[in-house]
Short mmCIF file of N, CA and C in Angstrom, two decimals:
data_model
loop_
_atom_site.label_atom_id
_atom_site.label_comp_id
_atom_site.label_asym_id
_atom_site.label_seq_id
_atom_site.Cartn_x
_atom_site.Cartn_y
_atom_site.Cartn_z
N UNK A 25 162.00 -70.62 -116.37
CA UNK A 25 161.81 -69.20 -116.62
C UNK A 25 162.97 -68.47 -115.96
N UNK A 26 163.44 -67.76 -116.44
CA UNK A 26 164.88 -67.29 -116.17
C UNK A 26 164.32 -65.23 -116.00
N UNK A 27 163.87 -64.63 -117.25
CA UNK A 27 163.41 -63.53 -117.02
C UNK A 27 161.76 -63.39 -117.28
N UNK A 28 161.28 -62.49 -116.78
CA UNK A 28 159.83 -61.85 -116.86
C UNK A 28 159.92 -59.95 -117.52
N UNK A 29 159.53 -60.40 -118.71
CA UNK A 29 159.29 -59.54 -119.59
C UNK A 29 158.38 -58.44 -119.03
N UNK A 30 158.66 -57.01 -119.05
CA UNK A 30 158.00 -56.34 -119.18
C UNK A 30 157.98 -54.82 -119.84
N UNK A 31 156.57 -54.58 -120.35
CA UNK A 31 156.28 -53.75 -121.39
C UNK A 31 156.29 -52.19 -121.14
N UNK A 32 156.28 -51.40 -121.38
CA UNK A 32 156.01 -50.10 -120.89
C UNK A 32 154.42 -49.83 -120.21
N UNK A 33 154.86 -48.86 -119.63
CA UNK A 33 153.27 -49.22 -118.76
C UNK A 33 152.09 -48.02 -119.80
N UNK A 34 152.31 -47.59 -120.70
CA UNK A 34 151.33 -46.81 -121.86
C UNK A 34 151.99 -47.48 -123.04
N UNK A 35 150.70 -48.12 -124.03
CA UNK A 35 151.20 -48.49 -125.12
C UNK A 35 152.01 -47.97 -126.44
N UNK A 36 152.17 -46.50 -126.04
CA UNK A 36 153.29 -46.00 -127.04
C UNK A 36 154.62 -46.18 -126.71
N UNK A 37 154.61 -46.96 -125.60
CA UNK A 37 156.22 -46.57 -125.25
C UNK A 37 157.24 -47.78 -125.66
N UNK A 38 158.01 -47.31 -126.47
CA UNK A 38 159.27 -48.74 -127.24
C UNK A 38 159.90 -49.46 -126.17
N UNK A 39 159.84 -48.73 -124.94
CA UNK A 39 161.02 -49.64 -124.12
C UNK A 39 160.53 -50.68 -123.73
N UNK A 40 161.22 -51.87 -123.29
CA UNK A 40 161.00 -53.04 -122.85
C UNK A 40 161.64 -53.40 -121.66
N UNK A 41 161.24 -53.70 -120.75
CA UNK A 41 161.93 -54.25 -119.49
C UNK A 41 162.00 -55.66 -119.00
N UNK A 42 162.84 -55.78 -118.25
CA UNK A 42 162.74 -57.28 -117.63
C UNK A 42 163.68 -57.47 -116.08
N UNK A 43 163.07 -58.45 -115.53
CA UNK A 43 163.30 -58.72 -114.30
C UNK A 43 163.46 -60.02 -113.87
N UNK A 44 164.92 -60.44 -113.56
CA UNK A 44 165.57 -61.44 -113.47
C UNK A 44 164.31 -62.45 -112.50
N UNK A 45 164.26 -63.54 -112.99
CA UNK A 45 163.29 -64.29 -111.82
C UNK A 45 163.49 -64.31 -110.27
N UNK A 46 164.64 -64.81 -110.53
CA UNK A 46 165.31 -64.99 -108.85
C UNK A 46 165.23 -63.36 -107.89
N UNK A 47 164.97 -62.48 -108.83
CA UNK A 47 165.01 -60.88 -107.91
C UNK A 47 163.19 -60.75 -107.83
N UNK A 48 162.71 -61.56 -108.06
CA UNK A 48 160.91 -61.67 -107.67
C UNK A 48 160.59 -62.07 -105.95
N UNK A 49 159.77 -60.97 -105.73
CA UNK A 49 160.10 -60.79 -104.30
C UNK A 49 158.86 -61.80 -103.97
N UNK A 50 157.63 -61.51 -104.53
CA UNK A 50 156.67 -62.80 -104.06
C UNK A 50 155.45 -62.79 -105.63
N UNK A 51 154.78 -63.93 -105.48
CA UNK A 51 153.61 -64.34 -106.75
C UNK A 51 152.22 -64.33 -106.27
N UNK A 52 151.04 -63.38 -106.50
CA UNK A 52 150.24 -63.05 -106.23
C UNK A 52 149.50 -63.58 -106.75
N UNK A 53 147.80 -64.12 -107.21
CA UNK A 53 147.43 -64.17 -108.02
C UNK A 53 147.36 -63.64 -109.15
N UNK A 54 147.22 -62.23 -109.19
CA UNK A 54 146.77 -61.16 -110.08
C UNK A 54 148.63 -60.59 -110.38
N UNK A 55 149.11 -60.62 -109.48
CA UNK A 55 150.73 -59.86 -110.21
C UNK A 55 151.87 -60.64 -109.11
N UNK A 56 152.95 -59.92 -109.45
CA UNK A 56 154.06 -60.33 -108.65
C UNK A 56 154.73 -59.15 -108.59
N UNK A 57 155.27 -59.02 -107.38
CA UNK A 57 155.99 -58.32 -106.35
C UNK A 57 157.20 -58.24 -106.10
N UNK A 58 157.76 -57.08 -106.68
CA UNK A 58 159.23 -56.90 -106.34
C UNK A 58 159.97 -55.76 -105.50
N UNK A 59 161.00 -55.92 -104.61
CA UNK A 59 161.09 -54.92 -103.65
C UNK A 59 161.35 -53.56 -103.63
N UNK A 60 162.31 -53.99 -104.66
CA UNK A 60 162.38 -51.81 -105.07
C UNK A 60 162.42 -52.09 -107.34
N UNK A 61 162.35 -50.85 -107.64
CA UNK A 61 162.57 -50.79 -109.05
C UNK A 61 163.84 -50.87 -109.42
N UNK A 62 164.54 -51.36 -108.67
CA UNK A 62 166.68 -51.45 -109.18
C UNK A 62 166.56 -52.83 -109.74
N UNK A 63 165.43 -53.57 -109.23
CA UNK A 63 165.57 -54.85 -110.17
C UNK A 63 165.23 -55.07 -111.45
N UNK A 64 164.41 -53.96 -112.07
CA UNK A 64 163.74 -53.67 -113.69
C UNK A 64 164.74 -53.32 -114.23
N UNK A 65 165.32 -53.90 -115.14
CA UNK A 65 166.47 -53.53 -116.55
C UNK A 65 165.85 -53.33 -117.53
N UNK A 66 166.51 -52.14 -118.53
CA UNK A 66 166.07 -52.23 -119.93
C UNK A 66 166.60 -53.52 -120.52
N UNK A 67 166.18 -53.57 -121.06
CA UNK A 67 165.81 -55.21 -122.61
C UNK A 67 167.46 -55.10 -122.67
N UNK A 68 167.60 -53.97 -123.68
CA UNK A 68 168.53 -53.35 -124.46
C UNK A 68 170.17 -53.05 -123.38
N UNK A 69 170.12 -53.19 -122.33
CA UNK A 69 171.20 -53.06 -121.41
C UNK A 69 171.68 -54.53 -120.75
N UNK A 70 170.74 -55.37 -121.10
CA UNK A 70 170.72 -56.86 -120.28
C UNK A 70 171.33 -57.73 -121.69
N UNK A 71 172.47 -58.01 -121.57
CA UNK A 71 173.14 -59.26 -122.71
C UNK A 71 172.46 -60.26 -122.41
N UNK A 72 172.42 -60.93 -121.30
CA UNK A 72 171.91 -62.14 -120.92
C UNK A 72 170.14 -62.67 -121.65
N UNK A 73 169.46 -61.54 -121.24
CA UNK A 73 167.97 -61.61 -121.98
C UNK A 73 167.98 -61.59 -123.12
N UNK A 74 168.83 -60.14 -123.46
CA UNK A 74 168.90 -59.94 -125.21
C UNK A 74 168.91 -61.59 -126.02
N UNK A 75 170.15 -62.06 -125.47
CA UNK A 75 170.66 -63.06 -126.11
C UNK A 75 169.38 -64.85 -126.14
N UNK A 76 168.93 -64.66 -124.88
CA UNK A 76 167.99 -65.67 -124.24
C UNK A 76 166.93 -65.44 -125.80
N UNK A 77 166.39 -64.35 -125.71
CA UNK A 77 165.01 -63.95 -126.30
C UNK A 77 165.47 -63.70 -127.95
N UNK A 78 166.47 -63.65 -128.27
CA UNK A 78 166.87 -63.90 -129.49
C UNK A 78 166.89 -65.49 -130.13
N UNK A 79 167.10 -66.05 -129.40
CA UNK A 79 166.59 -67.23 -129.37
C UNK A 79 165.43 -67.71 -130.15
N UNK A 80 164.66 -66.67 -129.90
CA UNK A 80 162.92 -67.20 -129.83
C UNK A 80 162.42 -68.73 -129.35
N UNK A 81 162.71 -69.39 -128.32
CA UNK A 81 161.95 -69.88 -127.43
C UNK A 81 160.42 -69.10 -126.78
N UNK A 82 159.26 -70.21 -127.31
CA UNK A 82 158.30 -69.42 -126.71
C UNK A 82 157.90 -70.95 -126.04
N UNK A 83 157.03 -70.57 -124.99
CA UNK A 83 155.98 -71.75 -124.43
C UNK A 83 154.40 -71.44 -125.07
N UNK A 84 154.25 -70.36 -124.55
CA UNK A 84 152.54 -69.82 -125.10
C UNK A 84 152.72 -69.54 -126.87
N UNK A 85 151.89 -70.21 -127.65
CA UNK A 85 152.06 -70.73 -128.98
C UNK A 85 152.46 -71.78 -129.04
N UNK A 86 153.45 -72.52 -128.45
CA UNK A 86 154.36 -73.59 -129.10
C UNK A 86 152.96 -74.82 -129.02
N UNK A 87 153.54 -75.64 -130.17
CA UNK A 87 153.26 -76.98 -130.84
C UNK A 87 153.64 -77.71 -129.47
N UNK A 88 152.26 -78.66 -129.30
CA UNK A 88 152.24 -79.73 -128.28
C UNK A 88 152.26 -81.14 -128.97
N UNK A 89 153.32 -81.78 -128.86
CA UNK A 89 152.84 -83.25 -129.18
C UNK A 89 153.25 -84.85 -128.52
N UNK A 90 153.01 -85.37 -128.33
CA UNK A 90 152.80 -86.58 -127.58
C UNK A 90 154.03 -87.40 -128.41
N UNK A 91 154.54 -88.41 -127.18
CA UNK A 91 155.65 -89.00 -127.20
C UNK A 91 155.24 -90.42 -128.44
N UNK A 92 153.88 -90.03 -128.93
CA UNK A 92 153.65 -91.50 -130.02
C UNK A 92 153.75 -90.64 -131.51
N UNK A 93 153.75 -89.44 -131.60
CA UNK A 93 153.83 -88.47 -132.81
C UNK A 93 152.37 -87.91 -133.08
N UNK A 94 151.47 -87.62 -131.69
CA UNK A 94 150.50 -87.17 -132.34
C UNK A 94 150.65 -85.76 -132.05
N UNK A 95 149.81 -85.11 -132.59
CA UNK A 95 149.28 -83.08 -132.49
C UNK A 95 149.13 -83.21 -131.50
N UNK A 96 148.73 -82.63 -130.27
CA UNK A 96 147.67 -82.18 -129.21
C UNK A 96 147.45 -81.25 -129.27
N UNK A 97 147.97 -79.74 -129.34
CA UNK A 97 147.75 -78.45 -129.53
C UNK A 97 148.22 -77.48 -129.42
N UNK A 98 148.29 -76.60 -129.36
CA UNK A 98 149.39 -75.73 -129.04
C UNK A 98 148.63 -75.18 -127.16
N UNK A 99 149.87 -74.83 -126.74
CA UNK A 99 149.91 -74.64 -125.29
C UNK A 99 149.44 -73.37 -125.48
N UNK A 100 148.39 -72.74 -124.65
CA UNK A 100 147.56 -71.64 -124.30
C UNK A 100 148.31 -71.29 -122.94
N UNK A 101 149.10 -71.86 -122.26
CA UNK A 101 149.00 -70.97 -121.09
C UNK A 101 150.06 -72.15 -119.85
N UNK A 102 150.53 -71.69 -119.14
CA UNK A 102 151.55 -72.34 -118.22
C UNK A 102 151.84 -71.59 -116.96
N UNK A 103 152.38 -72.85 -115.83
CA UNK A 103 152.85 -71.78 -114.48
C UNK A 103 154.18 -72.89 -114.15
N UNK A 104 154.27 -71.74 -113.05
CA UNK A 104 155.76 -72.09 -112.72
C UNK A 104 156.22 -71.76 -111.46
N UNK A 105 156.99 -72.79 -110.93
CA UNK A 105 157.19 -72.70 -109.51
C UNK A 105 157.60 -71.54 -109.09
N UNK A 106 156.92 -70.66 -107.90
CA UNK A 106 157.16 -69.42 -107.81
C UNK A 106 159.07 -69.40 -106.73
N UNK A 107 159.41 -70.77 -106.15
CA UNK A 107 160.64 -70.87 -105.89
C UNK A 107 161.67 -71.53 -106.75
N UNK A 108 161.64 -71.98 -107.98
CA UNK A 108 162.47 -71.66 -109.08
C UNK A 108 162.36 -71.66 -110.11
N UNK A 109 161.07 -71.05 -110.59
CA UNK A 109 161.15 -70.45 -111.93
C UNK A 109 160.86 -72.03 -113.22
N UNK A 110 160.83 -73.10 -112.49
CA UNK A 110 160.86 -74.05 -113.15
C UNK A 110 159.49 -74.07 -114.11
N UNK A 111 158.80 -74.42 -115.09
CA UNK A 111 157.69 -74.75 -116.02
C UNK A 111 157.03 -75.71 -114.96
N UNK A 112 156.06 -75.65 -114.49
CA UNK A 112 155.21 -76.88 -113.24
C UNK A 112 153.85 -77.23 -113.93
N UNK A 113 153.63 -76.81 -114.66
CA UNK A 113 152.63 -77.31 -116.12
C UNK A 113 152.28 -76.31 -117.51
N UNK A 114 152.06 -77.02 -118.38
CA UNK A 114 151.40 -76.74 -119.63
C UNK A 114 149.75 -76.73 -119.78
N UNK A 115 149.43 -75.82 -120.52
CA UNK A 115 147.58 -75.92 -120.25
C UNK A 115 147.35 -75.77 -121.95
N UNK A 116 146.91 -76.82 -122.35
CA UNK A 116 146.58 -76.86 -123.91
C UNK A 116 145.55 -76.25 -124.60
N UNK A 117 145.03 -75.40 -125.31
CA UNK A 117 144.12 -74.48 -125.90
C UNK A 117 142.98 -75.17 -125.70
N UNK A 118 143.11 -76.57 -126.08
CA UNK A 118 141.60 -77.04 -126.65
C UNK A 118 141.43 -77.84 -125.27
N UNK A 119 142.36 -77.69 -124.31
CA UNK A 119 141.69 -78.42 -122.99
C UNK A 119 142.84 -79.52 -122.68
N UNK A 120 142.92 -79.37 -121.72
CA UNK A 120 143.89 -80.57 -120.65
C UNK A 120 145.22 -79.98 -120.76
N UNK A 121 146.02 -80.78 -119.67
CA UNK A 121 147.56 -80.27 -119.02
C UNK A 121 148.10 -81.38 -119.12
N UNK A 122 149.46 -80.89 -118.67
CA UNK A 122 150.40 -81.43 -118.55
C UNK A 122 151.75 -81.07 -117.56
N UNK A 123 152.01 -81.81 -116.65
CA UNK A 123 152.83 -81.51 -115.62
C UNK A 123 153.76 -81.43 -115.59
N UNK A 124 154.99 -81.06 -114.81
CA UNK A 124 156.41 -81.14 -115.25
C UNK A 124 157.07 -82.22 -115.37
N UNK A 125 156.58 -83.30 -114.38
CA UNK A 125 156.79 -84.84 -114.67
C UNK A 125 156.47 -85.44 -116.08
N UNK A 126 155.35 -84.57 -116.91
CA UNK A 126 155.11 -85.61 -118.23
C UNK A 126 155.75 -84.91 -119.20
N UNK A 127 156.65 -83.66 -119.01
CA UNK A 127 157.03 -82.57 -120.17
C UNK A 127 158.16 -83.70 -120.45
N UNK A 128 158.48 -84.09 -121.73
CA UNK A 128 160.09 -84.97 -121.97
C UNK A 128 161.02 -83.75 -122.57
N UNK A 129 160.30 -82.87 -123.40
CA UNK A 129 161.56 -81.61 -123.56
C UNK A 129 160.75 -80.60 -123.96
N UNK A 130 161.09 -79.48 -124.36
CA UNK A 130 161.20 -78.30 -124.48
C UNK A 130 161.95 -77.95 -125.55
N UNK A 131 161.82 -78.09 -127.16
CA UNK A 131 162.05 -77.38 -128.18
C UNK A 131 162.32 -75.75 -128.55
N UNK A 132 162.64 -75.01 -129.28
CA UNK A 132 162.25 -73.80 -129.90
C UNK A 132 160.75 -73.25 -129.89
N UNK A 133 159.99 -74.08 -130.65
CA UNK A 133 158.55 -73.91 -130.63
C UNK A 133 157.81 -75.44 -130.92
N UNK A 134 158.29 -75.98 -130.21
CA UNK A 134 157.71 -77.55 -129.90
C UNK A 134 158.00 -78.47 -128.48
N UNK A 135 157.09 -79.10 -127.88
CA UNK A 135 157.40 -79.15 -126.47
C UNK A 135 156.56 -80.58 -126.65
N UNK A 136 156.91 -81.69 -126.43
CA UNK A 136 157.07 -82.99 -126.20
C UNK A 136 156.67 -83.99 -124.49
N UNK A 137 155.21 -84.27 -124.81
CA UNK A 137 155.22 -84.72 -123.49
C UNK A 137 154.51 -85.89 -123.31
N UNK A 138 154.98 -87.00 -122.44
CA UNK A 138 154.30 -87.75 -122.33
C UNK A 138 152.67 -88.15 -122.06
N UNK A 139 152.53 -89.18 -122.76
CA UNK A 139 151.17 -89.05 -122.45
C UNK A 139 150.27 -90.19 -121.13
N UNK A 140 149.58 -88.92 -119.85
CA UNK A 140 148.90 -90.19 -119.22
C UNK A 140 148.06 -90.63 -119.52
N UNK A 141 147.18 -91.82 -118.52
CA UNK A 141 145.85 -92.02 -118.76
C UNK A 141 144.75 -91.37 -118.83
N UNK A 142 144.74 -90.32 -117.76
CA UNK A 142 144.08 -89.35 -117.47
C UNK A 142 144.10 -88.64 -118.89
N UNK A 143 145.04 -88.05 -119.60
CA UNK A 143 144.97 -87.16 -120.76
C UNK A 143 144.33 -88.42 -121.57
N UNK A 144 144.90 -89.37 -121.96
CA UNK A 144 144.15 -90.24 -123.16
C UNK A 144 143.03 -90.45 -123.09
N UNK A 145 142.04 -90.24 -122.44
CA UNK A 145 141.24 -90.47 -121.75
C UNK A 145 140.05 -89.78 -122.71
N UNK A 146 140.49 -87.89 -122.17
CA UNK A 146 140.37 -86.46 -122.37
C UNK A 146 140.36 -86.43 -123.92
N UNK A 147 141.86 -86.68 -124.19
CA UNK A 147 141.79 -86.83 -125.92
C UNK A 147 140.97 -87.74 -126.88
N UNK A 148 140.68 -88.98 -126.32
CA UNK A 148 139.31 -89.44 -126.91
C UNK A 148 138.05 -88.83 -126.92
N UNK A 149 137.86 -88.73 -126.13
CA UNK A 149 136.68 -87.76 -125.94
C UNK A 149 136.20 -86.66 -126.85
N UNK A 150 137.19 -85.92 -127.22
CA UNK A 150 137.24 -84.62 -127.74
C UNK A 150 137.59 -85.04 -129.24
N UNK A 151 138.15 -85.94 -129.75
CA UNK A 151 138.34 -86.45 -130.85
C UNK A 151 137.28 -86.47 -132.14
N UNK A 152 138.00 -85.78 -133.23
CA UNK A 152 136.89 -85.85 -134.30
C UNK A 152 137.22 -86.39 -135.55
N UNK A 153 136.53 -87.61 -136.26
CA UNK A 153 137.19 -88.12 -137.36
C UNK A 153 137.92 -87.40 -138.39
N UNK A 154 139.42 -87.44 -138.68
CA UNK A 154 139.69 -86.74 -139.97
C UNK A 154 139.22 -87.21 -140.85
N UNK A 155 138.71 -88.41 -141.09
CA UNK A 155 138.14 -88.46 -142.54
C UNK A 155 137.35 -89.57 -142.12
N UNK A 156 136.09 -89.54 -142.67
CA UNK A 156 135.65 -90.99 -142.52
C UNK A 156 135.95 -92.13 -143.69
N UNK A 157 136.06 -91.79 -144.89
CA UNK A 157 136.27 -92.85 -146.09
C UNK A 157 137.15 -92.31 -147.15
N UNK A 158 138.23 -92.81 -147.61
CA UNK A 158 138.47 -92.86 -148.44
C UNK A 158 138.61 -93.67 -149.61
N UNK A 159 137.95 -93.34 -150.52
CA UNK A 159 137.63 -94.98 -151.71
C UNK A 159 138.02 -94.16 -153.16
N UNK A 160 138.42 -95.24 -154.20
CA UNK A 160 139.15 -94.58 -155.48
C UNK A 160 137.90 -95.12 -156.19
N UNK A 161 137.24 -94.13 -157.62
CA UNK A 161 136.71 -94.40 -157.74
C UNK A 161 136.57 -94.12 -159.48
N UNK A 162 135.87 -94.57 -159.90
CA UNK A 162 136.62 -94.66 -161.92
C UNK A 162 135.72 -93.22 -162.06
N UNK A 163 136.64 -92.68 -163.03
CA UNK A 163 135.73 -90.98 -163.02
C UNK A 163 136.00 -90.62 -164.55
N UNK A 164 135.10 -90.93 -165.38
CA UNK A 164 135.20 -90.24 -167.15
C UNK A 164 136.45 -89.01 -166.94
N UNK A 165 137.24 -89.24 -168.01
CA UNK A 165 138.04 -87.90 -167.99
C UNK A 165 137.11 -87.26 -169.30
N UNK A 166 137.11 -85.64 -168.35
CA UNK A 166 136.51 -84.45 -169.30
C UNK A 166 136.48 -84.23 -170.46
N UNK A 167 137.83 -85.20 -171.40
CA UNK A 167 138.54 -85.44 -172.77
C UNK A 167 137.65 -86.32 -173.43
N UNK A 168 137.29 -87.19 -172.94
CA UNK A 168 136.25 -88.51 -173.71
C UNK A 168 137.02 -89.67 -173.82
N UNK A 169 138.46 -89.02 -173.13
CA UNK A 169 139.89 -90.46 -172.90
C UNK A 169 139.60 -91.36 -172.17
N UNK A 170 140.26 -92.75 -171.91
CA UNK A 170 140.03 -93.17 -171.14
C UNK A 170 140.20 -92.60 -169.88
N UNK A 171 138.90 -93.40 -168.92
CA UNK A 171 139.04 -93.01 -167.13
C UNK A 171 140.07 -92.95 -166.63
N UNK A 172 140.05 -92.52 -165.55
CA UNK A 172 140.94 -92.29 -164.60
C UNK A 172 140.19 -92.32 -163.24
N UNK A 173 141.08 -93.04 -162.66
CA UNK A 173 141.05 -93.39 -160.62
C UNK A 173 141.36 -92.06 -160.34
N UNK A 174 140.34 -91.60 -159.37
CA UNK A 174 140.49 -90.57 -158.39
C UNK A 174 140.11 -91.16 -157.05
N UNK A 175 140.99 -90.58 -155.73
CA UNK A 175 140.74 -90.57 -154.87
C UNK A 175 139.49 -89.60 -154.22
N UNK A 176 138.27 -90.00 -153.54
CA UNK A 176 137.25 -88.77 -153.00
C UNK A 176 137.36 -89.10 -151.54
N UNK A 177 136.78 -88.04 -151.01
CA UNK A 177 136.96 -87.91 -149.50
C UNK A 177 135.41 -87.53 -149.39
N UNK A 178 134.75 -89.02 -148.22
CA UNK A 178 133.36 -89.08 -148.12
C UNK A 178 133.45 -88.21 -147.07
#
C-alpha cells in the first residue's frame, strides 16, 4: 500500500484526497492518525497516485485463486503492516485467509496464492457439488427426424 485514499468528508463533494503511507503517523482500530493536514494532497495535484490508481489495481474485489487453478473468491477485505504498508493478509468473502507468506502475486484484479492445509481443509468443507451427473441421453427430435444425443444436467 503506497497511498490511502480519501473522500471528501460530505458526500457531495468531487474532491478526492490522499495520504502518502509512510506520512501515517499511527493505526488505530477504528482510524489512523496523522500529524498535521500538510500531509492530505488533492488526487488531482499528486502524479504519483494519479498515475498508481490509473492503473486500476484493486485488492477488495479482486479474483482469488489457488496455485492448482481453482476459484476461491474474491477478497472481501485485507490488512497491512502498519510499519510498511506491506499486504499482511487477504480475507476471502465466503470465509478464510491468506497470509503474506501464501500470496505468490498480485495481478490487476487477480491475486494468486498458495494453498495451505489449514485452507484445504476450510475449502472442503464449504464445498458444493457443481453438478452431480452428467449423462447423454437419446431425445425424439420435435421434427419426427431421427434422435438426437443431448447432454442433461441431473
Amino acid at each position: 500500500v503506497q497511498w490511502i485514499v480519501v473522500f471528501g468528508e460530505r458526500w457531495f463533494e468531487e474532491e478526492i484526497y490522499v495520504i502518502n503511507f509512510s506520512r501515517i503517523h499511527k493505526f488505530g482500530k477504528d482510524a489512523l492518525t496523522i500529524k498535521d493536514r500538510s500531509v492530505v494532497e488533492k488526487l488531482k495535484d499528486n502524479e504519483d497516485a494519479v498515475r498508481l490508481l490509473s492503473k486500476g489495481i484493486k485488492v477488495v474485489g479482486a479474483r482469488a485463486m489457488n496455485d492448482e487453478g481453482s476459484f476461491i473468491g474474491r477478497v472481501g477485505n485485507f490488512s497491512v503492516e502498519p510499519e510498511t504498508g506491506k499486504i499482511s493478509e487477504i480475507f476471502i468473502e465466503t470465509g478464510g485467509s491468506y497470509s503474506n507468506e501464501n500470496i505468490i502475486t498480485m495481478g490487476k484484479d487477480l491475486i494468486i496464492v498458495r494453498e495451505t492445509e489449514e485452507e484445504n481443509l476450510f475449502q472442503e468443507e464449504k464445498k458444493e457439488p457443481v453438478m452431480e451427473e452428467v449423462r447423454q441421453e437419446e431425445v425424439p427430435a420435435d421434427n419426427g427426424e431421427e434422435e438426437e444425443k443431448k447432454s442433461l444436467l441431473l
